CSV table of C-alpha atoms in Angstrom, one decimal:
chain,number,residue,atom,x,y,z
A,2,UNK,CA,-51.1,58.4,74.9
A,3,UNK,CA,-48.4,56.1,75.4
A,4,UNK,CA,-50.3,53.6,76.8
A,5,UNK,CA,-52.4,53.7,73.8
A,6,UNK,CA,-49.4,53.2,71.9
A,7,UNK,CA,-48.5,50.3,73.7
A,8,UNK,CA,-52.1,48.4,73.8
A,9,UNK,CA,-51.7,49.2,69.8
A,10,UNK,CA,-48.5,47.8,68.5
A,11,UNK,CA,-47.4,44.4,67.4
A,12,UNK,CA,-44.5,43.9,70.3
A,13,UNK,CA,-45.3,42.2,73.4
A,14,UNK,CA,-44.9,44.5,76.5
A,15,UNK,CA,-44.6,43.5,79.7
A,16,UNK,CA,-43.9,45.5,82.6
A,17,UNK,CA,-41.7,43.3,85.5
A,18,UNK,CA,-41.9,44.8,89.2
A,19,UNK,CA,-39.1,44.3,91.7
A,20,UNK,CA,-40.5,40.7,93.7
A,21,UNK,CA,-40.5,39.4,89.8
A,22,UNK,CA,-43.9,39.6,88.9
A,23,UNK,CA,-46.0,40.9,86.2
A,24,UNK,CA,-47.0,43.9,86.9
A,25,UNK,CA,-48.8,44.8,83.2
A,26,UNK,CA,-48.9,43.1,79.6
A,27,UNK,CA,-50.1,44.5,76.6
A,28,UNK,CA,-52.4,42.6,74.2
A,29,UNK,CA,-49.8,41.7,72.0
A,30,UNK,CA,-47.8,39.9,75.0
A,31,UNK,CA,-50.9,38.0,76.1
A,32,UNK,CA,-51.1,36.9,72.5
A,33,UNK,CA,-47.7,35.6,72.8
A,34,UNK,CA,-47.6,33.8,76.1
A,35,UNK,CA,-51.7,32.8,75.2
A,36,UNK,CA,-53.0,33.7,78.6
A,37,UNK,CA,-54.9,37.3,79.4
A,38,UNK,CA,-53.1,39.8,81.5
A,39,UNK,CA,-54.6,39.1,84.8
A,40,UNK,CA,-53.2,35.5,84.7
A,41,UNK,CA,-49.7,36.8,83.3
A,42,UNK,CA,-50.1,39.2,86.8
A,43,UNK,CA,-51.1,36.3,88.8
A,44,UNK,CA,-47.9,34.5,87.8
A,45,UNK,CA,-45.6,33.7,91.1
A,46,UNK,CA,-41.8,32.5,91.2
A,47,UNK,CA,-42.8,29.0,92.1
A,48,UNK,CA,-45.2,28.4,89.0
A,49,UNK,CA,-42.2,30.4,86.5
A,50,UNK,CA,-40.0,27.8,88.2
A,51,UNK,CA,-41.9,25.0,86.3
A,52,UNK,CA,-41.1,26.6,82.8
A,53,UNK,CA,-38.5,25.7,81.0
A,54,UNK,CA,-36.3,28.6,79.0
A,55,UNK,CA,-33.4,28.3,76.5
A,56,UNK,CA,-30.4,30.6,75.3
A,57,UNK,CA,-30.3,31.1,71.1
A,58,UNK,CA,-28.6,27.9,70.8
A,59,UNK,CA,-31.2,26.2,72.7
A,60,UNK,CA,-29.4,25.3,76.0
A,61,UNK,CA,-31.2,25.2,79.1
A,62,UNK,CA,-31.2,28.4,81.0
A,63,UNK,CA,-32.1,29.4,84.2
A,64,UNK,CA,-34.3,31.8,85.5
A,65,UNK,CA,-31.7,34.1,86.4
A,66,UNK,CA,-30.2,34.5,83.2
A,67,UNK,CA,-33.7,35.6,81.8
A,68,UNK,CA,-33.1,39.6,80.3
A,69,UNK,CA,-35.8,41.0,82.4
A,70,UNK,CA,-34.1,39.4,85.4
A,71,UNK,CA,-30.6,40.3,85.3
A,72,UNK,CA,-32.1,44.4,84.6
A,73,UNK,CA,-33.6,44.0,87.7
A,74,UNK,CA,-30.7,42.5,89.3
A,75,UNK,CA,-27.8,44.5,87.9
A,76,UNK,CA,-30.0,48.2,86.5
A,77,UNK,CA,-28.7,47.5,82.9
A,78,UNK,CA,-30.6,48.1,79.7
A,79,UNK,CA,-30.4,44.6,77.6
A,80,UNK,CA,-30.5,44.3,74.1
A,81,UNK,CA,-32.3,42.0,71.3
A,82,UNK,CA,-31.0,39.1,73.2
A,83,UNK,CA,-33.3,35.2,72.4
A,84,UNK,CA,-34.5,33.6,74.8
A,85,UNK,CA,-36.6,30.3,74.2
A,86,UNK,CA,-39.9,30.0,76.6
A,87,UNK,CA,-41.5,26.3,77.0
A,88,UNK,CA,-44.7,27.1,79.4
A,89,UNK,CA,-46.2,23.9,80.7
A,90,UNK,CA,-48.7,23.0,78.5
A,91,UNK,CA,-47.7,24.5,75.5
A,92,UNK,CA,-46.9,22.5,72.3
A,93,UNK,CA,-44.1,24.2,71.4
A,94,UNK,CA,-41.2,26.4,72.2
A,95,UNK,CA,-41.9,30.6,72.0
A,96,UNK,CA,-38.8,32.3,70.9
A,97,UNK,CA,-38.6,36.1,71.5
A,98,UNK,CA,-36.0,38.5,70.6
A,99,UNK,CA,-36.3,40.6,73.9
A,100,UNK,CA,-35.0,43.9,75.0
A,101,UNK,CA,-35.5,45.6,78.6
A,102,UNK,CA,-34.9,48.6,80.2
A,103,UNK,CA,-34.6,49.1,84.1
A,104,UNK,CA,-36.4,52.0,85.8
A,105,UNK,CA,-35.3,53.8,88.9
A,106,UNK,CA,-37.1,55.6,91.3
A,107,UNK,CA,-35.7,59.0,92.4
A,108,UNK,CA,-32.7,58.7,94.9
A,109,UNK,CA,-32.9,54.5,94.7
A,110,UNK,CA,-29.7,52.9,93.2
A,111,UNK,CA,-31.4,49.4,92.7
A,112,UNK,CA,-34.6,49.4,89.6
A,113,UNK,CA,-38.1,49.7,91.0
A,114,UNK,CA,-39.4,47.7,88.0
A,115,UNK,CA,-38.2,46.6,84.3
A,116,UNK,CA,-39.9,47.2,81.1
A,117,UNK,CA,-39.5,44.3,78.7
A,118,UNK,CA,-40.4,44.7,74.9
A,119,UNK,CA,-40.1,41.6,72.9
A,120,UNK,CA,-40.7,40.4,69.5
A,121,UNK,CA,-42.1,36.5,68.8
A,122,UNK,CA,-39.6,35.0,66.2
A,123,UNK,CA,-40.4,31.7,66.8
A,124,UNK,CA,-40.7,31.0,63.1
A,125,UNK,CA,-37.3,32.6,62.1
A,126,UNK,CA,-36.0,30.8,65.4
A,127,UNK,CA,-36.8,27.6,64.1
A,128,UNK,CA,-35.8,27.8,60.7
A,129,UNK,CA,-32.0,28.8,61.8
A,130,UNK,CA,-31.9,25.5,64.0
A,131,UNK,CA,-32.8,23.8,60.8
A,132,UNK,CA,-30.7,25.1,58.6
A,133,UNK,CA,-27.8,24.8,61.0
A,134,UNK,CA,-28.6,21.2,61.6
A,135,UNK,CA,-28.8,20.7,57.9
A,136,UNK,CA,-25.3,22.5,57.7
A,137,UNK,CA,-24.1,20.3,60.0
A,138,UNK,CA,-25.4,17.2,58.7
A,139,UNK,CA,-24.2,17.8,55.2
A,140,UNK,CA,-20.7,19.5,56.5
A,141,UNK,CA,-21.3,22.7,54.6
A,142,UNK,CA,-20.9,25.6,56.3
A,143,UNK,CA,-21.5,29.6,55.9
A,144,UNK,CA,-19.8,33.1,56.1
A,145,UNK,CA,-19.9,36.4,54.9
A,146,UNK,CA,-17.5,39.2,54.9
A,147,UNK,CA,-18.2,42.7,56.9
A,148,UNK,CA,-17.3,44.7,53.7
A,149,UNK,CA,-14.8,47.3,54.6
A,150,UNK,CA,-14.1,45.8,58.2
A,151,UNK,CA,-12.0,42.6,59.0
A,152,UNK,CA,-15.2,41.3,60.3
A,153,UNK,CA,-16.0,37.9,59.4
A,154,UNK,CA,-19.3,36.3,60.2
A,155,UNK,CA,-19.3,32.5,60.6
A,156,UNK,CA,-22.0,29.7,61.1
A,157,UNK,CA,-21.1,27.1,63.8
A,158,UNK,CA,-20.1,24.3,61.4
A,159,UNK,CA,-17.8,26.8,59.2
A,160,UNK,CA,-16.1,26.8,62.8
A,161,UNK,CA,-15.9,23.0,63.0
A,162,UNK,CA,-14.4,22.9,59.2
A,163,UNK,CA,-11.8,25.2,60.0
A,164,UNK,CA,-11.5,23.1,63.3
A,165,UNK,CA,-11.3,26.8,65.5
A,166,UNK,CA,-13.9,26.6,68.5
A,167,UNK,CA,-17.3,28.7,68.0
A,168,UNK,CA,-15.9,30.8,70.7
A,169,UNK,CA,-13.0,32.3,68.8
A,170,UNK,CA,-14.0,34.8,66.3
A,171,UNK,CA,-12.4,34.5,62.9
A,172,UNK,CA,-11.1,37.5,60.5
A,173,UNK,CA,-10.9,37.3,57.2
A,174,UNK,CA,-7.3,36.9,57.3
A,175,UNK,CA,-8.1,34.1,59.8
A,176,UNK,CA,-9.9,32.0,58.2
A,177,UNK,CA,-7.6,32.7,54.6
A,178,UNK,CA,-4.8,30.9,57.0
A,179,UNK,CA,-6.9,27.7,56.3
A,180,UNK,CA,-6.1,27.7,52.2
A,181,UNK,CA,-3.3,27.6,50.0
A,182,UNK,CA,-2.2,28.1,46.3
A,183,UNK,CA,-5.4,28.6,43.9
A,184,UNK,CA,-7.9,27.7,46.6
A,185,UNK,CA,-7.4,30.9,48.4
């Protein structure tokens, strides 16, 4: 049944083993990464070394920083974390909102193999870069208050207006610091 379930849904599945190979895809996955299932099992290290992958922000990262990876080196569950995937060949940059959960066999403290369920968000992917390069470009930036929290949500040039550094989060409070008189 559940492997029904997965051959039948619109996320991409992929099943990682322990050496860092495929071990299964679903349809939607080979969809995704357009190859069929026995080529995304045929995959080794060496050809995955010749892609290129990219953090939300689309800086370069390396193949140890992939989700699936760091389950299967530390045995933690990620979350909805983007990843950007250039395989050689492609025209263009796969984005995937990905998610992975490490599995154990009895008595071992290290995963035996990682599932991976991913969505393709390429389009929404792409649209954010451009919108934050048109924010940028036209110095305007964005926000929106967490209503009944402190919580203050910030685009990257609302960061470079107030002059704080995209690493610092900023509060409502925060960021009212920045006006005075009528303005605030």
């Amino acid at each position: 049944w559940l492997r029904s379930l997965l051959r039948a849904v619109d996320k991409g599945a992929i099943e990682w083993g322990r050496n860092g190979r495929v071990l299964s895809a679903n349809p939607s996955a080979c969809r995704a990464f357009r190859m069929f299932e026995a080529e995304l099992c045929a995959l080794t290290s060496d050809q995955m070394e010749h892609w290129h992958f990219q953090d939300a922000s689309g800086r370069s990262m390396r193949l140890s920083a992939l989700p699936w990876v760091r389950s299967l080196a530390n045995g933690k569950p990620h979350e909805s974390e983007i990843c950007g995937i250039n395989v050689p060949g492609a025209a263009s940059t796969l984005w995937l909102s990905v998610s992975t959960v490490p599995h154990f066999v009895a008595g071992q403290v290290e995963p035996d193999k990682v599932a991976c369920m991913f969505t393709e968000i390429t389009s929404l992917q792409r649209e954010a870069m451009m919108f934050a390069q048109l924010q940028s470009l036209n110095n305007v930036g964005a926000w929106q208050l967490d209503p009944g929290k402190d919580g203050l949500h910030c685009s990257a040039q609302m960061h470079a207006i107030l002059d704080v550094p995209s690493s610092t989060p900023l509060s409502r409070q925060r960021m009212l610091e920045h006006f005075a008189g009528a303005d605030l």
